[in-house]
Amino acid sequence: QAWEQKQKRLKQIYADIKHFNEETQRLKDEQQERERLEDERVLEQQRQKDEREAALEAEKEQLRQEKEKELAQLRATQERAQDWQAERDALRAKRNQEVADREWRQRELERARKKAELEQQLRQDRLEQVAQKEQYLAMQVEQDRQEFQRVLRAHQEQLEREKLEWEQRELRQRAHAEFLRRQIQELQQQREQERAALIEEGRRQRQEAQQRIQRLAQFRQQKLQEFRATGIPDKYCAHVERR
């Protein structure tokens, strides 16, 4: 009965391995098909994108050429009008620049004054923050020292209790560990015996499979010899042998 159960387990293992391999191959084929379809979709999108970009570039080039023609005509008209307007624009620009310079200098002076006031206020605020922080840190240090002393006393008392509990637990754990060690050794021996039996069974099945292959090869050679013995031309015999 134990041997039959072991045979059933082996058959189930082989069946599970075969099913796993088939499922893995099916998932791999599906993944490859999805990747192929995705590559085709990406290539088609890229081709359409290239066509749209090419059409857009052609349209841009045509618009650019038309715009250059219009600009050339407009530039010729403007050049004639710019000669007499140039002197008036230069004089007006000079006066505007002088006004702008005066306004810029005034703004810079005002900005520098506000910056100095802001820096002075920031320095004063930082000094006040430092003083407040030092006072707070001094109070915090004293509170931390008192808390540390309290925690230290409680910790020492806890260590004493834990030491006693640990010694008692250590005795129990040693006994339990010895029991587990014996159980593990027995389980390892059982698994080694089962593994040796499984290896022997696999060797026997491989040997039987090799013998079946050899018998089939001998049968094939025998049938080919019988076929040639019928007197059929060699080219037909070679064709049959390849098949």
PDB file of C-alpha atoms in Angstrom:
ATOM      1  CA  GLN A   1       0.000   0.000   0.000  1.00  0.00           C
ATOM      2  CA  ALA A   2       2.850   2.376   0.821  1.00  0.00           C
ATOM      3  CA  TRP A   3       4.467   1.607  -2.554  1.00  0.00           C
ATOM      4  CA  GLU A   4       1.174   2.225  -4.386  1.00  0.00           C
ATOM      5  CA  GLN A   5       0.678   5.513  -2.571  1.00  0.00           C
ATOM      6  CA  LYS A   6       4.199   6.530  -3.494  1.00  0.00           C
ATOM      7  CA  GLN A   7       3.504   5.646  -7.131  1.00  0.00           C
ATOM      8  CA  LYS A   8       0.348   7.753  -7.051  1.00  0.00           C
ATOM      9  CA  ARG A   9       2.285  10.676  -5.612  1.00  0.00           C
ATOM     10  CA  LEU A  10       4.920  10.350  -8.339  1.00  0.00           C
ATOM     11  CA  LYS A  11       2.261  10.239 -11.052  1.00  0.00           C
ATOM     12  CA  GLN A  12       0.591  13.294  -9.554  1.00  0.00           C
ATOM     13  CA  ILE A  13       3.958  15.109  -9.429  1.00  0.00           C
ATOM     14  CA  TYR A  14       4.653  14.278 -13.095  1.00  0.00           C
ATOM     15  CA  ALA A  15       1.144  15.358 -14.053  1.00  0.00           C
ATOM     16  CA  ASP A  16       1.576  18.647 -12.158  1.00  0.00           C
ATOM     17  CA  ILE A  17       4.948  19.255 -13.847  1.00  0.00           C
ATOM     18  CA  LYS A  18       3.453  18.566 -17.280  1.00  0.00           C
ATOM     19  CA  HIS A  19       0.496  20.849 -16.591  1.00  0.00           C
ATOM     20  CA  PHE A  20       2.841  23.581 -15.313  1.00  0.00           C
ATOM     21  CA  ASN A  21       5.029  23.337 -18.439  1.00  0.00           C
ATOM     22  CA  GLU A  22       1.997  23.452 -20.751  1.00  0.00           C
ATOM     23  CA  GLU A  23       0.518  26.424 -18.887  1.00  0.00           C
ATOM     24  CA  THR A  24       3.885  28.211 -18.956  1.00  0.00           C
ATOM     25  CA  GLN A  25       4.228  27.658 -22.710  1.00  0.00           C
ATOM     26  CA  ARG A  26       0.662  28.869 -23.293  1.00  0.00           C
ATOM     27  CA  LEU A  27       1.278  32.060 -21.292  1.00  0.00           C
ATOM     28  CA  LYS A  28       4.561  32.598 -23.143  1.00  0.00           C
ATOM     29  CA  ASP A  29       2.816  32.223 -26.538  1.00  0.00           C
ATOM     30  CA  GLU A  30       0.068  34.638 -25.490  1.00  0.00           C
ATOM     31  CA  GLN A  31       2.673  37.147 -24.300  1.00  0.00           C
ATOM     32  CA  GLN A  32       4.593  36.892 -27.590  1.00  0.00           C
ATOM     33  CA  GLU A  33       1.365  37.381 -29.574  1.00  0.00           C
ATOM     34  CA  ARG A  34       0.445  40.448 -27.485  1.00  0.00           C
ATOM     35  CA  GLU A  35       3.938  41.867 -27.974  1.00  0.00           C
ATOM     36  CA  ARG A  36       3.744  41.268 -31.746  1.00  0.00           C
ATOM     37  CA  LEU A  37       0.361  43.005 -31.994  1.00  0.00           C
ATOM     38  CA  GLU A  38       1.650  45.876 -29.847  1.00  0.00           C
ATOM     39  CA  ASP A  39       4.727  46.259 -32.102  1.00  0.00           C
ATOM     40  CA  GLU A  40       2.508  46.341 -35.199  1.00  0.00           C
ATOM     41  CA  ARG A  41       0.230  48.933 -33.580  1.00  0.00           C
ATOM     42  CA  VAL A  42       3.208  51.111 -32.586  1.00  0.00           C
ATOM     43  CA  LEU A  43       4.705  50.852 -36.085  1.00  0.00           C
ATOM     44  CA  GLU A  44       1.372  51.808 -37.674  1.00  0.00           C
ATOM     45  CA  GLN A  45       0.983  54.776 -35.332  1.00  0.00           C
ATOM     46  CA  GLN A  46       4.561  55.873 -36.099  1.00  0.00           C
ATOM     47  CA  ARG A  47       3.923  55.589 -39.840  1.00  0.00           C
ATOM     48  CA  GLN A  48       0.743  57.678 -39.578  1.00  0.00           C
ATOM     49  CA  LYS A  49       2.575  60.183 -37.396  1.00  0.00           C
ATOM     50  CA  ASP A  50       5.405  60.453 -39.958  1.00  0.00           C
ATOM     51  CA  GLU A  51       2.870  61.034 -42.751  1.00  0.00           C
ATOM     52  CA  ARG A  52       1.088  63.739 -40.747  1.00  0.00           C
ATOM     53  CA  GLU A  53       4.384  65.417 -39.880  1.00  0.00           C
ATOM     54  CA  ALA A  54       5.504  65.338 -43.517  1.00  0.00           C
ATOM     55  CA  ALA A  55       2.224  66.914 -44.662  1.00  0.00           C
ATOM     56  CA  LEU A  56       2.472  69.532 -41.909  1.00  0.00           C
ATOM     57  CA  GLU A  57       6.071  70.375 -42.870  1.00  0.00           C
ATOM     58  CA  ALA A  58       5.052  70.807 -46.514  1.00  0.00           C
ATOM     59  CA  GLU A  59       2.195  73.117 -45.498  1.00  0.00           C
ATOM     60  CA  LYS A  60       4.545  75.103 -43.219  1.00  0.00           C
ATOM     61  CA  GLU A  61       7.064  75.490 -46.044  1.00  0.00           C
ATOM     62  CA  GLN A  62       4.392  76.778 -48.400  1.00  0.00           C
ATOM     63  CA  LEU A  63       3.124  79.287 -45.809  1.00  0.00           C
ATOM     64  CA  ARG A  64       6.702  80.388 -45.118  1.00  0.00           C
ATOM     65  CA  GLN A  65       7.356  81.098 -48.775  1.00  0.00           C
ATOM     66  CA  GLU A  66       4.100  83.059 -49.113  1.00  0.00           C
ATOM     67  CA  LYS A  67       4.891  85.022 -45.940  1.00  0.00           C
ATOM     68  CA  GLU A  68       8.385  85.837 -47.219  1.00  0.00           C
ATOM     69  CA  LYS A  69       6.889  87.264 -50.401  1.00  0.00           C
ATOM     70  CA  GLU A  70       4.461  89.422 -48.412  1.00  0.00           C
ATOM     71  CA  LEU A  71       7.242  90.571 -46.073  1.00  0.00           C
ATOM     72  CA  ALA A  72       9.451  91.502 -49.024  1.00  0.00           C
ATOM     73  CA  GLN A  73       6.693  93.663 -50.460  1.00  0.00           C
ATOM     74  CA  LEU A  74       5.951  95.222 -47.077  1.00  0.00           C
ATOM     75  CA  ARG A  75       9.665  95.815 -46.395  1.00  0.00           C
ATOM     76  CA  ALA A  76      10.066  97.663 -49.665  1.00  0.00           C
ATOM     77  CA  THR A  77       7.127  99.921 -48.770  1.00  0.00           C
ATOM     78  CA  GLN A  78       8.401 100.522 -45.230  1.00  0.00           C
ATOM     79  CA  GLU A  79      11.933 101.364 -46.340  1.00  0.00           C
ATOM     80  CA  ARG A  80      10.620 104.274 -48.332  1.00  0.00           C
ATOM     81  CA  ALA A  81       8.691 105.593 -45.342  1.00  0.00           C
ATOM     82  CA  GLN A  82      11.427 104.959 -42.785  1.00  0.00           C
ATOM     83  CA  ASP A  83      13.886 107.477 -44.176  1.00  0.00           C
ATOM     84  CA  TRP A  84      11.980 110.616 -43.147  1.00  0.00           C
ATOM     85  CA  GLN A  85      10.589 108.954 -39.988  1.00  0.00           C
ATOM     86  CA  ALA A  86      14.011 107.803 -38.727  1.00  0.00           C
ATOM     87  CA  GLU A  87      15.172 111.199 -37.458  1.00  0.00           C
ATOM     88  CA  ARG A  88      11.895 111.880 -35.623  1.00  0.00           C
ATOM     89  CA  ASP A  89      11.986 108.426 -34.014  1.00  0.00           C
ATOM     90  CA  ALA A  90      15.617 108.852 -32.938  1.00  0.00           C
ATOM     91  CA  LEU A  91      14.862 112.186 -31.231  1.00  0.00           C
ATOM     92  CA  ARG A  92      11.758 110.800 -29.522  1.00  0.00           C
ATOM     93  CA  ALA A  93      13.676 107.692 -28.399  1.00  0.00           C
ATOM     94  CA  LYS A  94      16.426 109.831 -26.894  1.00  0.00           C
ATOM     95  CA  ARG A  95      13.937 111.880 -24.849  1.00  0.00           C
ATOM     96  CA  ASN A  96      12.113 108.692 -23.720  1.00  0.00           C
ATOM     97  CA  GLN A  97      15.415 107.109 -22.710  1.00  0.00           C
ATOM     98  CA  GLU A  98      16.358 110.062 -20.546  1.00  0.00           C
ATOM     99  CA  VAL A  99      12.986 109.924 -18.755  1.00  0.00           C
ATOM    100  CA  ALA A 100      13.297 106.176 -18.311  1.00  0.00           C
ATOM    101  CA  ASP A 101      16.818 106.530 -16.849  1.00  0.00           C
ATOM    102  CA  ARG A 102      15.652 109.032 -14.254  1.00  0.00           C
ATOM    103  CA  GLU A 103      12.733 106.795 -13.240  1.00  0.00           C
ATOM    104  CA  TRP A 104      15.016 103.723 -13.047  1.00  0.00           C
ATOM    105  CA  ARG A 105      17.513 105.525 -10.770  1.00  0.00           C
ATOM    106  CA  GLN A 106      14.659 106.626  -8.499  1.00  0.00           C
ATOM    107  CA  ARG A 107      13.284 103.067  -8.280  1.00  0.00           C
ATOM    108  CA  GLU A 108      16.742 101.643  -7.515  1.00  0.00           C
ATOM    109  CA  LEU A 109      17.248 104.104  -4.643  1.00  0.00           C
ATOM    110  CA  GLU A 110      13.842 103.209  -3.187  1.00  0.00           C
ATOM    111  CA  ARG A 111      14.537  99.477  -3.559  1.00  0.00           C
ATOM    112  CA  ALA A 112      17.923  99.786  -1.810  1.00  0.00           C
ATOM    113  CA  ARG A 113      16.339 101.713   1.106  1.00  0.00           C
ATOM    114  CA  LYS A 114      13.603  99.075   1.582  1.00  0.00           C
ATOM    115  CA  LYS A 115      16.175  96.268   1.357  1.00  0.00           C
ATOM    116  CA  ALA A 116      18.316  97.833   4.102  1.00  0.00           C
ATOM    117  CA  GLU A 117      15.275  98.257   6.374  1.00  0.00           C
ATOM    118  CA  LEU A 118      14.222  94.631   5.749  1.00  0.00           C
ATOM    119  CA  GLU A 119      17.712  93.269   6.502  1.00  0.00           C
ATOM    120  CA  GLN A 120      17.850  95.246   9.757  1.00  0.00           C
ATOM    121  CA  GLN A 121      14.446  93.866  10.816  1.00  0.00           C
ATOM    122  CA  LEU A 122      15.514  90.307   9.917  1.00  0.00           C
ATOM    123  CA  ARG A 123      18.687  90.599  12.020  1.00  0.00           C
ATOM    124  CA  GLN A 124      16.675  91.807  15.002  1.00  0.00           C
ATOM    125  CA  ASP A 125      14.139  88.959  14.576  1.00  0.00           C
ATOM    126  CA  ARG A 126      16.942  86.374  14.384  1.00  0.00           C
ATOM    127  CA  LEU A 127      18.531  87.663  17.606  1.00  0.00           C
ATOM    128  CA  GLU A 128      15.193  87.403  19.422  1.00  0.00           C
ATOM    129  CA  GLN A 129      14.621  83.878  18.058  1.00  0.00           C
ATOM    130  CA  VAL A 130      18.085  82.755  19.193  1.00  0.00           C
ATOM    131  CA  ALA A 131      17.459  84.034  22.726  1.00  0.00           C
ATOM    132  CA  GLN A 132      14.065  82.317  22.897  1.00  0.00           C
ATOM    133  CA  LYS A 133      15.523  79.083  21.538  1.00  0.00           C
ATOM    134  CA  GLU A 134      18.359  79.056  24.098  1.00  0.00           C
ATOM    135  CA  GLN A 135      15.855  79.526  26.939  1.00  0.00           C
ATOM    136  CA  TYR A 136      13.638  76.767  25.587  1.00  0.00           C
ATOM    137  CA  LEU A 137      16.605  74.399  25.153  1.00  0.00           C
ATOM    138  CA  ALA A 138      17.721  74.969  28.755  1.00  0.00           C
ATOM    139  CA  MET A 139      14.245  74.044  30.016  1.00  0.00           C
ATOM    140  CA  GLN A 140      14.110  71.054  27.688  1.00  0.00           C
ATOM    141  CA  VAL A 141      17.515  69.788  28.878  1.00  0.00           C
ATOM    142  CA  GLU A 142      16.390  69.868  32.519  1.00  0.00           C
ATOM    143  CA  GLN A 143      13.163  68.037  31.690  1.00  0.00           C
ATOM    144  CA  ASP A 144      15.074  65.459  29.657  1.00  0.00           C
ATOM    145  CA  ARG A 145      17.530  64.894  32.547  1.00  0.00           C
ATOM    146  CA  GLN A 146      14.714  64.280  35.031  1.00  0.00           C
ATOM    147  CA  GLU A 147      12.933  61.992  32.579  1.00  0.00           C
ATOM    148  CA  PHE A 148      16.161  60.091  31.936  1.00  0.00           C
ATOM    149  CA  GLN A 149      16.679  59.463  35.653  1.00  0.00           C
ATOM    150  CA  ARG A 150      13.128  58.177  36.026  1.00  0.00           C
ATOM    151  CA  VAL A 151      13.408  55.959  32.960  1.00  0.00           C
ATOM    152  CA  LEU A 152      16.790  54.659  34.119  1.00  0.00           C
ATOM    153  CA  ARG A 153      15.394  53.550  37.494  1.00  0.00           C
ATOM    154  CA  ALA A 154      12.399  51.903  35.852  1.00  0.00           C
ATOM    155  CA  HIS A 155      14.681  50.254  33.305  1.00  0.00           C
ATOM    156  CA  GLN A 156      16.932  48.795  36.005  1.00  0.00           C
ATOM    157  CA  GLU A 157      13.937  47.349  37.825  1.00  0.00           C
ATOM    158  CA  GLN A 158      12.628  45.938  34.546  1.00  0.00           C
ATOM    159  CA  LEU A 159      16.023  44.370  33.797  1.00  0.00           C
ATOM    160  CA  GLU A 160      15.991  42.544  37.108  1.00  0.00           C
ATOM    161  CA  ARG A 161      12.523  41.125  36.418  1.00  0.00           C
ATOM    162  CA  GLU A 162      13.444  40.205  32.857  1.00  0.00           C
ATOM    163  CA  LYS A 163      16.647  38.484  34.022  1.00  0.00           C
ATOM    164  CA  LEU A 164      14.660  36.195  36.304  1.00  0.00           C
ATOM    165  CA  GLU A 165      12.062  35.499  33.616  1.00  0.00           C
ATOM    166  CA  TRP A 166      14.800  34.891  31.044  1.00  0.00           C
ATOM    167  CA  GLU A 167      16.512  32.298  33.228  1.00  0.00           C
ATOM    168  CA  GLN A 168      13.231  30.425  33.683  1.00  0.00           C
ATOM    169  CA  ARG A 169      12.396  30.701  29.970  1.00  0.00           C
ATOM    170  CA  GLU A 170      15.900  29.518  29.048  1.00  0.00           C
ATOM    171  CA  LEU A 171      15.386  26.288  30.978  1.00  0.00           C
ATOM    172  CA  ARG A 172      12.064  25.662  29.220  1.00  0.00           C
ATOM    173  CA  GLN A 173      13.503  26.507  25.794  1.00  0.00           C
ATOM    174  CA  ARG A 174      16.437  24.136  26.221  1.00  0.00           C
ATOM    175  CA  ALA A 175      14.105  21.245  26.939  1.00  0.00           C
ATOM    176  CA  HIS A 176      11.874  22.180  23.992  1.00  0.00           C
ATOM    177  CA  ALA A 177      14.889  22.619  21.694  1.00  0.00           C
ATOM    178  CA  GLU A 178      16.135  19.146  22.538  1.00  0.00           C
ATOM    179  CA  PHE A 179      12.727  17.719  21.706  1.00  0.00           C
ATOM    180  CA  LEU A 180      12.618  19.622  18.391  1.00  0.00           C
ATOM    181  CA  ARG A 181      16.143  18.511  17.529  1.00  0.00           C
ATOM    182  CA  ARG A 182      15.144  14.873  17.854  1.00  0.00           C
ATOM    183  CA  GLN A 183      12.023  15.463  15.768  1.00  0.00           C
ATOM    184  CA  ILE A 184      14.047  17.210  13.027  1.00  0.00           C
ATOM    185  CA  GLN A 185      16.581  14.398  12.886  1.00  0.00           C
ATOM    186  CA  GLU A 186      13.847  11.806  12.495  1.00  0.00           C
ATOM    187  CA  LEU A 187      12.163  13.913   9.775  1.00  0.00           C
ATOM    188  CA  GLN A 188      15.445  14.365   7.908  1.00  0.00           C
ATOM    189  CA  GLN A 189      16.095  10.629   7.939  1.00  0.00           C
ATOM    190  CA  GLN A 190      12.612   9.984   6.575  1.00  0.00           C
ATOM    191  CA  ARG A 191      13.042  12.582   3.806  1.00  0.00           C
ATOM    192  CA  GLU A 192      16.437  11.173   2.822  1.00  0.00           C
ATOM    193  CA  GLN A 193      14.932   7.713   2.484  1.00  0.00           C
ATOM    194  CA  GLU A 194      12.074   9.067   0.345  1.00  0.00           C
ATOM    195  CA  ARG A 195      14.518  11.077  -1.797  1.00  0.00           C
ATOM    196  CA  ALA A 196      16.694   7.996  -2.392  1.00  0.00           C
ATOM    197  CA  ALA A 197      13.632   5.985  -3.427  1.00  0.00           C
ATOM    198  CA  LEU A 198      12.513   8.755  -5.782  1.00  0.00           C
ATOM    199  CA  ILE A 199      15.964   8.971  -7.397  1.00  0.00           C
ATOM    200  CA  GLU A 200      16.055   5.199  -7.887  1.00  0.00           C
ATOM    201  CA  GLU A 201      12.597   5.260  -9.472  1.00  0.00           C
ATOM    202  CA  GLY A 202      13.642   8.044 -11.848  1.00  0.00           C
ATOM    203  CA  ARG A 203      16.778   6.125 -12.849  1.00  0.00           C
ATOM    204  CA  ARG A 204      14.708   3.021 -13.551  1.00  0.00           C
ATOM    205  CA  GLN A 205      12.222   4.951 -15.702  1.00  0.00           C
ATOM    206  CA  ARG A 206      15.033   6.612 -17.690  1.00  0.00           C
ATOM    207  CA  GLN A 207      16.608   3.196 -18.268  1.00  0.00           C
ATOM    208  CA  GLU A 208      13.275   1.793 -19.506  1.00  0.00           C
ATOM    209  CA  ALA A 209      12.797   4.809 -21.814  1.00  0.00           C
ATOM    210  CA  GLN A 210      16.305   4.318 -23.265  1.00  0.00           C
ATOM    211  CA  GLN A 211      15.562   0.641 -23.884  1.00  0.00           C
ATOM    212  CA  ARG A 212      12.313   1.560 -25.684  1.00  0.00           C
ATOM    213  CA  ILE A 213      14.236   4.029 -27.898  1.00  0.00           C
ATOM    214  CA  GLN A 214      16.805   1.360 -28.762  1.00  0.00           C
ATOM    215  CA  ARG A 215      14.081  -1.168 -29.618  1.00  0.00           C
ATOM    216  CA  LEU A 216      12.364   1.388 -31.888  1.00  0.00           C
ATOM    217  CA  ALA A 217      15.664   2.151 -33.649  1.00  0.00           C
ATOM    218  CA  GLN A 218      16.295  -1.553 -34.242  1.00  0.00           C
ATOM    219  CA  PHE A 219      12.737  -1.995 -35.504  1.00  0.00           C
ATOM    220  CA  ARG A 220      13.205   0.970 -37.883  1.00  0.00           C
ATOM    221  CA  GLN A 221      16.458  -0.441 -39.315  1.00  0.00           C
ATOM    222  CA  GLN A 222      14.842  -3.871 -39.740  1.00  0.00           C
ATOM    223  CA  LYS A 223      11.862  -2.411 -41.636  1.00  0.00           C
ATOM    224  CA  LEU A 224      14.160  -0.331 -43.880  1.00  0.00           C
ATOM    225  CA  GLN A 225      16.189  -3.436 -44.723  1.00  0.00           C
ATOM    226  CA  GLU A 226      13.003  -5.337 -45.548  1.00  0.00           C
ATOM    227  CA  PHE A 227      11.862  -2.436 -47.716  1.00  0.00           C
ATOM    228  CA  ARG A 228      15.139  -2.357 -49.645  1.00  0.00           C
ATOM    229  CA  ALA A 229      14.990  -6.133 -50.039  1.00  0.00           C
ATOM    230  CA  THR A 230      11.806  -5.755 -52.126  1.00  0.00           C
ATOM    231  CA  GLY A 231      13.922  -4.297 -54.974  1.00  0.00           C
ATOM    232  CA  ILE A 232      12.504  -0.771 -54.977  1.00  0.00           C
ATOM    233  CA  PRO A 233      14.988   1.846 -56.390  1.00  0.00           C
ATOM    234  CA  ASP A 234      17.320   3.537 -53.906  1.00  0.00           C
ATOM    235  CA  LYS A 235      15.855   7.028 -54.382  1.00  0.00           C
ATOM    236  CA  TYR A 236      12.472   5.795 -53.125  1.00  0.00           C
ATOM    237  CA  CYS A 237      14.152   3.972 -50.260  1.00  0.00           C
ATOM    238  CA  ALA A 238      16.041   7.169 -49.313  1.00  0.00           C
ATOM    239  CA  HIS A 239      12.789   9.122 -49.462  1.00  0.00           C
ATOM    240  CA  VAL A 240      11.092   6.612 -47.133  1.00  0.00           C
ATOM    241  CA  GLU A 241      14.094   6.686 -44.790  1.00  0.00           C
ATOM    242  CA  ARG A 242      13.922  10.480 -44.547  1.00  0.00           C
ATOM    243  CA  ARG A 243      10.201  10.302 -43.791  1.00  0.00           C
TER     244      ARG A 243
END
